[in-house]
Short mmCIF file of N, CA and C in Angstrom, two decimals:
data_model
loop_
_atom_site.label_atom_id
_atom_site.label_comp_id
_atom_site.label_asym_id
_atom_site.label_seq_id
_atom_site.Cartn_x
_atom_site.Cartn_y
_atom_site.Cartn_z
N MET A 197 70.73 26.77 86.86
CA MET A 197 71.57 27.73 87.53
C MET A 197 71.57 29.05 86.75
N PHE A 198 71.48 30.13 87.49
CA PHE A 198 71.55 31.46 86.89
C PHE A 198 73.01 31.84 86.67
N ILE A 199 73.27 32.54 85.57
CA ILE A 199 74.59 33.12 85.34
C ILE A 199 74.42 34.63 85.26
N LYS A 200 75.22 35.33 86.04
CA LYS A 200 75.22 36.80 86.01
C LYS A 200 76.54 37.26 85.41
N LYS A 201 76.42 38.15 84.43
CA LYS A 201 77.59 38.61 83.69
C LYS A 201 78.06 39.98 84.18
N ILE A 202 79.37 40.10 84.26
CA ILE A 202 80.00 41.31 84.79
C ILE A 202 80.97 41.87 83.75
N ALA A 203 80.99 43.19 83.62
CA ALA A 203 82.02 43.90 82.86
C ALA A 203 82.87 44.65 83.88
N VAL A 204 84.18 44.61 83.71
CA VAL A 204 85.08 45.36 84.59
C VAL A 204 85.85 46.36 83.76
N LEU A 205 85.81 47.63 84.19
CA LEU A 205 86.55 48.71 83.54
C LEU A 205 87.68 49.14 84.46
N PHE A 206 88.88 49.30 83.90
CA PHE A 206 90.03 49.69 84.70
C PHE A 206 90.97 50.54 83.86
N SER A 207 91.89 51.22 84.54
CA SER A 207 92.85 52.08 83.84
C SER A 207 94.30 51.77 84.14
N GLY A 208 94.56 50.99 85.19
CA GLY A 208 95.95 50.84 85.63
C GLY A 208 96.39 49.43 85.90
N SER A 209 96.92 49.21 87.09
CA SER A 209 97.57 47.93 87.41
C SER A 209 96.59 46.76 87.47
N GLY A 210 95.34 47.04 87.73
CA GLY A 210 94.34 45.98 87.73
C GLY A 210 94.33 45.11 88.97
N SER A 211 94.83 45.62 90.09
CA SER A 211 94.84 44.78 91.30
C SER A 211 93.41 44.48 91.77
N ASN A 212 92.51 45.41 91.59
CA ASN A 212 91.11 45.13 91.96
C ASN A 212 90.44 44.21 90.95
N LEU A 213 90.82 44.32 89.68
CA LEU A 213 90.36 43.35 88.69
C LEU A 213 90.81 41.96 89.09
N GLU A 214 92.06 41.83 89.49
CA GLU A 214 92.59 40.53 89.92
C GLU A 214 91.82 39.99 91.13
N ALA A 215 91.48 40.85 92.06
CA ALA A 215 90.71 40.42 93.23
C ALA A 215 89.35 39.87 92.80
N ILE A 216 88.71 40.54 91.85
CA ILE A 216 87.42 40.06 91.35
C ILE A 216 87.59 38.72 90.66
N LEU A 217 88.59 38.62 89.79
CA LEU A 217 88.80 37.38 89.03
C LEU A 217 89.15 36.21 89.94
N SER A 218 89.99 36.45 90.93
CA SER A 218 90.43 35.34 91.80
C SER A 218 89.37 34.94 92.81
N LYS A 219 88.54 35.88 93.24
CA LYS A 219 87.60 35.58 94.34
C LYS A 219 86.19 35.22 93.87
N ILE A 220 85.74 35.75 92.72
CA ILE A 220 84.34 35.47 92.36
C ILE A 220 84.12 35.00 90.92
N HIS A 221 85.05 35.25 90.01
CA HIS A 221 84.86 34.88 88.60
C HIS A 221 84.76 33.35 88.46
N GLY A 222 83.67 32.91 87.82
CA GLY A 222 83.46 31.48 87.60
C GLY A 222 82.99 30.72 88.82
N LYS A 223 82.73 31.43 89.90
CA LYS A 223 82.30 30.77 91.14
C LYS A 223 80.79 30.95 91.35
N ILE A 224 80.23 30.08 92.19
CA ILE A 224 78.79 30.06 92.44
C ILE A 224 78.51 30.54 93.85
N PHE A 225 77.55 31.47 93.96
CA PHE A 225 77.11 32.01 95.24
C PHE A 225 75.59 31.97 95.26
N ASN A 226 75.02 31.29 96.24
CA ASN A 226 73.55 31.18 96.35
C ASN A 226 72.91 30.74 95.04
N GLY A 227 73.54 29.78 94.35
CA GLY A 227 72.97 29.26 93.12
C GLY A 227 73.16 30.15 91.89
N VAL A 228 73.96 31.20 92.04
CA VAL A 228 74.22 32.12 90.93
C VAL A 228 75.71 32.05 90.57
N LYS A 229 75.99 31.74 89.30
CA LYS A 229 77.38 31.72 88.84
C LYS A 229 77.74 33.10 88.31
N LEU A 230 78.85 33.65 88.79
CA LEU A 230 79.32 34.96 88.35
C LEU A 230 80.42 34.80 87.32
N GLU A 231 80.30 35.54 86.23
CA GLU A 231 81.31 35.48 85.19
C GLU A 231 81.67 36.88 84.72
N VAL A 232 82.97 37.18 84.73
CA VAL A 232 83.46 38.40 84.09
C VAL A 232 83.53 38.07 82.61
N VAL A 233 82.69 38.73 81.82
CA VAL A 233 82.62 38.41 80.39
C VAL A 233 83.37 39.41 79.52
N VAL A 234 83.67 40.57 80.08
CA VAL A 234 84.42 41.56 79.31
C VAL A 234 85.20 42.48 80.26
N THR A 235 86.43 42.79 79.84
CA THR A 235 87.22 43.80 80.55
C THR A 235 87.55 44.89 79.53
N ILE A 236 87.45 46.12 79.98
CA ILE A 236 87.69 47.27 79.11
C ILE A 236 88.67 48.21 79.82
N CYS A 237 89.65 48.70 79.05
CA CYS A 237 90.66 49.59 79.60
C CYS A 237 90.88 50.76 78.65
N ASN A 238 91.16 51.93 79.22
CA ASN A 238 91.42 53.11 78.39
C ASN A 238 92.91 53.39 78.21
N LYS A 239 93.77 52.53 78.72
CA LYS A 239 95.22 52.71 78.61
C LYS A 239 95.84 51.45 78.01
N PRO A 240 96.41 51.53 76.81
CA PRO A 240 96.91 50.32 76.14
C PRO A 240 98.10 49.65 76.82
N ASP A 241 98.77 50.37 77.72
CA ASP A 241 99.93 49.80 78.41
C ASP A 241 99.64 49.43 79.87
N ALA A 242 98.37 49.41 80.26
CA ALA A 242 98.00 49.12 81.65
C ALA A 242 98.35 47.67 82.01
N TYR A 243 98.91 47.48 83.18
CA TYR A 243 99.31 46.14 83.61
C TYR A 243 98.10 45.22 83.81
N GLY A 244 96.96 45.80 84.10
CA GLY A 244 95.74 45.01 84.28
C GLY A 244 95.38 44.16 83.06
N ILE A 245 95.81 44.59 81.88
CA ILE A 245 95.55 43.83 80.65
C ILE A 245 96.20 42.45 80.75
N LYS A 246 97.41 42.42 81.30
CA LYS A 246 98.13 41.15 81.50
C LYS A 246 97.41 40.30 82.54
N ARG A 247 96.93 40.93 83.59
CA ARG A 247 96.19 40.18 84.63
C ARG A 247 94.95 39.52 84.04
N ALA A 248 94.21 40.27 83.21
CA ALA A 248 93.01 39.73 82.57
C ALA A 248 93.37 38.55 81.68
N LYS A 249 94.45 38.70 80.94
CA LYS A 249 94.90 37.63 80.02
C LYS A 249 95.21 36.35 80.78
N ASN A 250 95.74 36.48 82.00
CA ASN A 250 96.04 35.31 82.83
C ASN A 250 94.79 34.50 83.15
N TYR A 251 93.62 35.13 83.02
CA TYR A 251 92.34 34.45 83.26
C TYR A 251 91.61 34.17 81.94
N GLY A 252 92.34 34.29 80.84
CA GLY A 252 91.75 33.98 79.54
C GLY A 252 90.87 35.08 78.98
N LEU A 253 91.01 36.29 79.49
CA LEU A 253 90.18 37.41 79.03
C LEU A 253 91.00 38.39 78.19
N GLU A 254 90.53 38.65 77.00
CA GLU A 254 91.14 39.67 76.15
C GLU A 254 90.50 41.02 76.48
N THR A 255 91.28 41.98 76.82
CA THR A 255 90.77 43.30 77.20
C THR A 255 90.52 44.15 75.95
N ILE A 256 89.38 44.79 75.93
CA ILE A 256 89.06 45.74 74.87
C ILE A 256 89.68 47.08 75.25
N ILE A 257 90.49 47.64 74.36
CA ILE A 257 91.13 48.93 74.62
C ILE A 257 90.33 50.01 73.91
N ILE A 258 89.86 50.97 74.69
CA ILE A 258 89.19 52.15 74.13
C ILE A 258 89.89 53.36 74.74
N GLU A 259 90.78 53.96 73.96
CA GLU A 259 91.57 55.08 74.47
C GLU A 259 90.77 56.37 74.41
N ASN A 260 90.59 56.99 75.57
CA ASN A 260 89.82 58.24 75.63
C ASN A 260 90.47 59.34 74.79
N LYS A 261 91.79 59.29 74.63
CA LYS A 261 92.48 60.35 73.88
C LYS A 261 92.11 60.34 72.39
N ASN A 262 91.51 59.26 71.93
CA ASN A 262 91.10 59.16 70.53
C ASN A 262 89.72 59.75 70.25
N PHE A 263 89.11 60.34 71.26
CA PHE A 263 87.77 60.90 71.12
C PHE A 263 87.79 62.40 71.39
N ALA A 264 87.00 63.14 70.64
CA ALA A 264 86.97 64.61 70.77
C ALA A 264 86.31 65.06 72.07
N THR A 265 85.33 64.28 72.55
CA THR A 265 84.59 64.68 73.75
C THR A 265 84.42 63.49 74.69
N ARG A 266 84.13 63.80 75.94
CA ARG A 266 83.81 62.75 76.92
C ARG A 266 82.60 61.95 76.47
N GLU A 267 81.63 62.65 75.91
CA GLU A 267 80.39 61.99 75.48
C GLU A 267 80.65 60.97 74.37
N GLU A 268 81.54 61.30 73.43
CA GLU A 268 81.87 60.35 72.36
C GLU A 268 82.57 59.12 72.93
N PHE A 269 83.48 59.34 73.86
CA PHE A 269 84.16 58.22 74.52
C PHE A 269 83.16 57.35 75.26
N ASP A 270 82.28 57.99 76.03
CA ASP A 270 81.28 57.24 76.79
C ASP A 270 80.35 56.46 75.87
N SER A 271 80.02 57.02 74.74
CA SER A 271 79.17 56.34 73.77
C SER A 271 79.85 55.06 73.26
N ALA A 272 81.15 55.14 73.01
CA ALA A 272 81.90 53.96 72.58
C ALA A 272 81.94 52.90 73.69
N LEU A 273 82.11 53.34 74.93
CA LEU A 273 82.08 52.42 76.08
C LEU A 273 80.73 51.70 76.15
N VAL A 274 79.66 52.49 76.11
CA VAL A 274 78.30 51.94 76.22
C VAL A 274 78.06 50.92 75.11
N SER A 275 78.48 51.25 73.92
CA SER A 275 78.29 50.35 72.77
C SER A 275 78.97 49.00 73.02
N GLN A 276 80.21 49.02 73.50
CA GLN A 276 80.92 47.78 73.78
C GLN A 276 80.27 46.99 74.92
N ILE A 277 79.89 47.69 75.97
CA ILE A 277 79.28 47.02 77.12
C ILE A 277 77.97 46.35 76.71
N LYS A 278 77.16 47.04 75.93
CA LYS A 278 75.86 46.50 75.54
C LYS A 278 75.99 45.24 74.67
N LYS A 279 77.08 45.09 73.95
CA LYS A 279 77.30 43.89 73.14
C LYS A 279 77.38 42.62 73.99
N HIS A 280 77.68 42.78 75.27
CA HIS A 280 77.92 41.64 76.15
C HIS A 280 76.76 41.34 77.11
N SER A 281 75.68 42.09 77.03
CA SER A 281 74.49 41.85 77.86
C SER A 281 74.83 41.59 79.33
N VAL A 282 75.59 42.52 79.91
CA VAL A 282 76.03 42.32 81.29
C VAL A 282 74.95 42.74 82.28
N ASP A 283 75.04 42.14 83.47
CA ASP A 283 74.12 42.46 84.56
C ASP A 283 74.65 43.58 85.44
N LEU A 284 75.97 43.77 85.43
CA LEU A 284 76.58 44.80 86.26
C LEU A 284 77.92 45.20 85.66
N VAL A 285 78.19 46.50 85.67
CA VAL A 285 79.49 47.03 85.29
C VAL A 285 80.20 47.47 86.57
N VAL A 286 81.47 47.11 86.68
CA VAL A 286 82.26 47.44 87.86
C VAL A 286 83.42 48.33 87.43
N LEU A 287 83.48 49.53 88.00
CA LEU A 287 84.61 50.42 87.77
C LEU A 287 85.64 50.11 88.85
N ALA A 288 86.75 49.51 88.45
CA ALA A 288 87.78 49.08 89.39
C ALA A 288 89.07 49.83 89.06
N GLY A 289 89.16 51.06 89.55
CA GLY A 289 90.30 51.89 89.20
C GLY A 289 90.20 52.42 87.79
N PHE A 290 88.99 52.74 87.36
CA PHE A 290 88.77 53.33 86.03
C PHE A 290 88.78 54.84 86.20
N MET A 291 89.85 55.47 85.73
CA MET A 291 90.10 56.88 86.03
C MET A 291 89.51 57.81 84.98
N ARG A 292 88.20 57.77 84.86
CA ARG A 292 87.49 58.64 83.94
C ARG A 292 86.24 59.18 84.63
N ILE A 293 85.95 60.45 84.39
CA ILE A 293 84.68 61.03 84.84
C ILE A 293 83.66 60.74 83.75
N LEU A 294 82.60 60.05 84.12
CA LEU A 294 81.61 59.61 83.13
C LEU A 294 80.45 60.58 83.03
N THR A 295 79.95 60.72 81.81
CA THR A 295 78.86 61.65 81.52
C THR A 295 77.52 60.92 81.56
N PRO A 296 76.41 61.66 81.49
CA PRO A 296 75.10 61.03 81.44
C PRO A 296 74.92 60.07 80.24
N VAL A 297 75.73 60.22 79.19
CA VAL A 297 75.68 59.25 78.08
C VAL A 297 75.92 57.84 78.63
N PHE A 298 76.82 57.73 79.59
CA PHE A 298 77.10 56.45 80.25
C PHE A 298 76.13 56.19 81.40
N THR A 299 76.05 57.16 82.31
CA THR A 299 75.32 56.92 83.57
C THR A 299 73.82 56.69 83.38
N SER A 300 73.25 57.21 82.31
CA SER A 300 71.81 57.03 82.08
C SER A 300 71.49 55.67 81.45
N GLN A 301 72.52 54.98 80.95
CA GLN A 301 72.27 53.72 80.24
C GLN A 301 72.86 52.48 80.90
N ILE A 302 73.82 52.67 81.79
CA ILE A 302 74.59 51.55 82.32
C ILE A 302 74.43 51.47 83.84
N ARG A 303 74.15 50.26 84.33
CA ARG A 303 74.06 49.99 85.77
C ARG A 303 75.48 49.66 86.24
N ALA A 304 76.07 50.57 86.99
CA ALA A 304 77.48 50.40 87.35
C ALA A 304 77.74 50.79 88.80
N ILE A 305 78.75 50.13 89.37
CA ILE A 305 79.25 50.49 90.69
C ILE A 305 80.70 50.94 90.55
N ASN A 306 81.13 51.75 91.51
CA ASN A 306 82.50 52.26 91.52
C ASN A 306 83.11 52.02 92.90
N LEU A 307 84.40 51.75 92.87
CA LEU A 307 85.18 51.60 94.08
C LEU A 307 85.92 52.91 94.30
N HIS A 308 85.87 53.45 95.53
CA HIS A 308 86.54 54.72 95.81
C HIS A 308 87.35 54.60 97.10
N PRO A 309 88.61 55.08 97.10
CA PRO A 309 89.50 54.88 98.24
C PRO A 309 89.38 55.92 99.35
N SER A 310 88.14 56.22 99.73
CA SER A 310 87.91 57.06 100.91
C SER A 310 86.51 56.76 101.43
N LEU A 311 86.23 57.32 102.60
CA LEU A 311 84.88 57.21 103.16
C LEU A 311 84.05 58.36 102.59
N LEU A 312 83.38 58.07 101.49
CA LEU A 312 82.53 59.10 100.89
C LEU A 312 81.44 59.50 101.87
N PRO A 313 80.96 60.74 101.84
CA PRO A 313 81.19 61.74 100.80
C PRO A 313 82.48 62.56 100.97
N LEU A 314 83.35 62.16 101.86
CA LEU A 314 84.61 62.88 102.04
C LEU A 314 85.62 62.47 100.97
N PHE A 315 86.44 63.41 100.55
CA PHE A 315 87.60 63.16 99.69
C PHE A 315 87.22 62.52 98.34
N LYS A 316 86.39 63.22 97.62
CA LYS A 316 86.03 62.78 96.27
C LYS A 316 87.18 63.05 95.32
N GLY A 317 87.17 62.39 94.16
CA GLY A 317 88.14 62.68 93.12
C GLY A 317 89.37 61.80 93.15
N ALA A 318 90.30 62.12 92.26
CA ALA A 318 91.46 61.27 91.99
C ALA A 318 92.53 61.29 93.08
N CYS A 319 92.50 62.26 93.98
CA CYS A 319 93.55 62.38 94.99
C CYS A 319 93.07 61.94 96.38
N ALA A 320 92.08 61.08 96.42
CA ALA A 320 91.43 60.71 97.68
C ALA A 320 92.38 60.11 98.70
N ILE A 321 93.30 59.28 98.26
CA ILE A 321 94.21 58.64 99.22
C ILE A 321 95.09 59.69 99.90
N ASN A 322 95.73 60.54 99.11
CA ASN A 322 96.57 61.59 99.69
C ASN A 322 95.76 62.57 100.52
N ASP A 323 94.59 62.96 100.00
CA ASP A 323 93.77 63.93 100.71
C ASP A 323 93.33 63.39 102.07
N SER A 324 92.91 62.13 102.11
CA SER A 324 92.46 61.56 103.38
C SER A 324 93.64 61.38 104.33
N PHE A 325 94.79 60.95 103.81
CA PHE A 325 95.96 60.77 104.65
C PHE A 325 96.41 62.09 105.26
N ASN A 326 96.40 63.15 104.46
CA ASN A 326 96.87 64.46 104.92
C ASN A 326 95.85 65.23 105.74
N SER A 327 94.67 64.67 105.93
CA SER A 327 93.65 65.32 106.74
C SER A 327 93.88 64.99 108.22
N ASP A 328 93.03 65.56 109.07
CA ASP A 328 93.09 65.25 110.50
C ASP A 328 92.26 64.03 110.86
N MET A 329 91.64 63.41 109.86
CA MET A 329 90.80 62.25 110.12
C MET A 329 91.61 61.14 110.79
N GLN A 330 91.01 60.51 111.78
CA GLN A 330 91.68 59.42 112.48
C GLN A 330 91.24 58.06 111.94
N VAL A 331 90.41 58.10 110.89
CA VAL A 331 90.03 56.88 110.18
C VAL A 331 90.16 57.12 108.68
N GLY A 332 90.48 56.07 107.98
CA GLY A 332 90.45 56.07 106.53
C GLY A 332 89.52 54.96 106.11
N GLY A 333 89.36 54.78 104.81
CA GLY A 333 88.50 53.70 104.41
C GLY A 333 88.22 53.67 102.93
N VAL A 334 87.26 52.83 102.59
CA VAL A 334 86.90 52.55 101.21
C VAL A 334 85.39 52.57 101.09
N SER A 335 84.90 53.05 99.95
CA SER A 335 83.46 53.05 99.66
C SER A 335 83.21 52.38 98.32
N VAL A 336 82.08 51.71 98.23
CA VAL A 336 81.56 51.24 96.94
C VAL A 336 80.22 51.94 96.77
N HIS A 337 80.02 52.55 95.60
CA HIS A 337 78.79 53.30 95.38
C HIS A 337 78.29 53.11 93.96
N TRP A 338 76.99 53.36 93.78
CA TRP A 338 76.41 53.35 92.45
C TRP A 338 76.97 54.53 91.67
N VAL A 339 77.22 54.33 90.40
CA VAL A 339 77.74 55.40 89.56
C VAL A 339 76.57 56.29 89.14
N SER A 340 76.77 57.59 89.30
CA SER A 340 75.77 58.57 88.88
C SER A 340 76.50 59.67 88.10
N GLU A 341 75.73 60.66 87.64
CA GLU A 341 76.37 61.74 86.88
C GLU A 341 77.22 62.64 87.78
N LYS A 342 77.10 62.53 89.09
CA LYS A 342 77.91 63.32 90.01
C LYS A 342 79.18 62.54 90.37
N LEU A 343 80.31 63.17 90.26
CA LEU A 343 81.58 62.52 90.57
C LEU A 343 81.57 61.97 91.99
N ASP A 344 81.75 60.67 92.11
CA ASP A 344 81.78 59.98 93.41
C ASP A 344 80.58 60.36 94.27
N GLY A 345 79.43 60.58 93.61
CA GLY A 345 78.26 61.08 94.33
C GLY A 345 77.06 60.15 94.34
N GLY A 346 77.18 58.96 93.77
CA GLY A 346 76.05 58.02 93.75
C GLY A 346 75.79 57.42 95.12
N LYS A 347 74.66 56.77 95.25
CA LYS A 347 74.27 56.16 96.53
C LYS A 347 75.31 55.16 96.99
N ILE A 348 75.71 55.27 98.25
CA ILE A 348 76.73 54.40 98.82
C ILE A 348 76.11 53.03 99.11
N ILE A 349 76.81 51.98 98.68
CA ILE A 349 76.35 50.61 98.88
C ILE A 349 77.06 49.97 100.07
N ALA A 350 78.37 50.19 100.16
CA ALA A 350 79.17 49.57 101.23
C ALA A 350 80.35 50.47 101.57
N GLN A 351 80.74 50.41 102.84
CA GLN A 351 81.93 51.13 103.30
C GLN A 351 82.63 50.30 104.35
N ARG A 352 83.94 50.47 104.42
CA ARG A 352 84.71 49.82 105.47
C ARG A 352 85.80 50.80 105.89
N ALA A 353 85.98 50.94 107.19
CA ALA A 353 86.93 51.91 107.73
C ALA A 353 88.05 51.20 108.49
N PHE A 354 89.13 51.93 108.69
CA PHE A 354 90.23 51.47 109.54
C PHE A 354 90.73 52.66 110.33
N SER A 355 91.35 52.39 111.46
CA SER A 355 91.89 53.45 112.32
C SER A 355 93.30 53.81 111.91
N ARG A 356 93.59 55.10 112.00
CA ARG A 356 94.95 55.58 111.75
C ARG A 356 95.85 55.09 112.89
N GLU A 357 96.96 54.48 112.52
CA GLU A 357 97.92 54.04 113.52
C GLU A 357 98.89 55.17 113.82
N LYS A 358 99.48 55.14 115.01
CA LYS A 358 100.44 56.17 115.40
C LYS A 358 101.61 56.18 114.41
N ASP A 359 101.97 57.35 113.96
CA ASP A 359 103.09 57.53 113.01
C ASP A 359 102.93 56.74 111.71
N MET A 360 101.69 56.53 111.28
CA MET A 360 101.43 55.77 110.06
C MET A 360 101.95 56.53 108.85
N SER A 361 102.64 55.83 107.97
CA SER A 361 103.16 56.45 106.75
C SER A 361 102.09 56.45 105.67
N LEU A 362 102.29 57.27 104.66
CA LEU A 362 101.39 57.28 103.51
C LEU A 362 101.36 55.91 102.85
N GLU A 363 102.51 55.26 102.76
CA GLU A 363 102.58 53.94 102.13
C GLU A 363 101.75 52.92 102.89
N ALA A 364 101.81 52.97 104.22
CA ALA A 364 101.02 52.05 105.04
C ALA A 364 99.53 52.35 104.91
N TRP A 365 99.20 53.64 104.86
CA TRP A 365 97.81 54.08 104.68
C TRP A 365 97.25 53.54 103.36
N GLU A 366 98.03 53.72 102.31
CA GLU A 366 97.61 53.27 100.98
C GLU A 366 97.50 51.75 100.92
N ALA A 367 98.44 51.04 101.53
CA ALA A 367 98.41 49.58 101.55
C ALA A 367 97.15 49.07 102.27
N LYS A 368 96.79 49.74 103.35
CA LYS A 368 95.59 49.35 104.10
C LYS A 368 94.35 49.56 103.23
N ILE A 369 94.29 50.67 102.53
CA ILE A 369 93.16 50.95 101.63
C ILE A 369 93.06 49.87 100.56
N HIS A 370 94.17 49.53 99.93
CA HIS A 370 94.14 48.53 98.86
C HIS A 370 93.73 47.15 99.39
N ALA A 371 94.18 46.80 100.58
CA ALA A 371 93.79 45.51 101.17
C ALA A 371 92.28 45.46 101.39
N ILE A 372 91.71 46.55 101.86
CA ILE A 372 90.25 46.62 102.07
C ILE A 372 89.53 46.57 100.73
N GLU A 373 90.04 47.30 99.74
CA GLU A 373 89.42 47.30 98.41
C GLU A 373 89.29 45.89 97.86
N HIS A 374 90.35 45.09 98.02
CA HIS A 374 90.38 43.75 97.46
C HIS A 374 89.39 42.81 98.15
N GLU A 375 88.91 43.19 99.34
CA GLU A 375 87.88 42.42 100.04
C GLU A 375 86.48 42.95 99.72
N ILE A 376 86.31 44.26 99.85
CA ILE A 376 84.96 44.85 99.81
C ILE A 376 84.34 44.83 98.41
N LEU A 377 85.16 44.98 97.37
CA LEU A 377 84.59 45.03 96.02
C LEU A 377 84.00 43.67 95.61
N PRO A 378 84.75 42.56 95.71
CA PRO A 378 84.13 41.27 95.37
C PRO A 378 82.91 40.95 96.25
N GLU A 379 83.00 41.26 97.54
CA GLU A 379 81.88 41.00 98.46
C GLU A 379 80.64 41.78 98.03
N THR A 380 80.82 43.02 97.61
CA THR A 380 79.69 43.86 97.21
C THR A 380 79.07 43.34 95.91
N ILE A 381 79.88 42.89 94.99
CA ILE A 381 79.36 42.33 93.74
C ILE A 381 78.48 41.12 94.04
N VAL A 382 78.97 40.24 94.91
CA VAL A 382 78.17 39.07 95.30
C VAL A 382 76.87 39.51 95.95
N GLU A 383 76.95 40.48 96.83
CA GLU A 383 75.73 40.99 97.51
C GLU A 383 74.71 41.51 96.50
N ILE A 384 75.16 42.22 95.49
CA ILE A 384 74.24 42.80 94.50
C ILE A 384 73.65 41.74 93.59
N LEU A 385 74.47 40.82 93.12
CA LEU A 385 74.03 39.89 92.07
C LEU A 385 73.51 38.56 92.58
N CYS A 386 73.78 38.22 93.83
CA CYS A 386 73.46 36.86 94.32
C CYS A 386 72.58 36.85 95.55
N LYS A 387 71.76 37.87 95.75
CA LYS A 387 70.89 37.92 96.93
C LYS A 387 69.88 36.80 96.88
#
């Protein structure tokens, strides 16, 4: 049996990390066992650290504020990731813009809460909600040196409901994220 190793990077609550751990970690798909072997976070107080611990994973904390440049931070990330010989890095709510120091060396996918190429950046949920778009959605894409600009791997959309609140919009996005990200990882690693 083949084992494919995954690194997950996150910055916050870790709900997408939890979706990955509960749906695919330690499970077999098409004869391939998927294992999250390392979790890395840039915020020492992120709730996702507790979620990882619930699955027996100790999170490596690399605080970006301790580095003079983005490149130095990315170099530290790359160094840690390479120690684990992973097959895929998953950015699951990792709120950092990565430089070519990272993107040229690491095979990574990112989850983004809009239908790219629309609404790039950190305010995608609010920007898409406040637009005239009658659909919202989620994208998974390859990480490149362009912010939210790598090749799109998967997308899923939903229709705006009449009088939909921002909270309902955001909840719908998160529900889709928790489905599409694990599915995409399986698609990439277990074809």
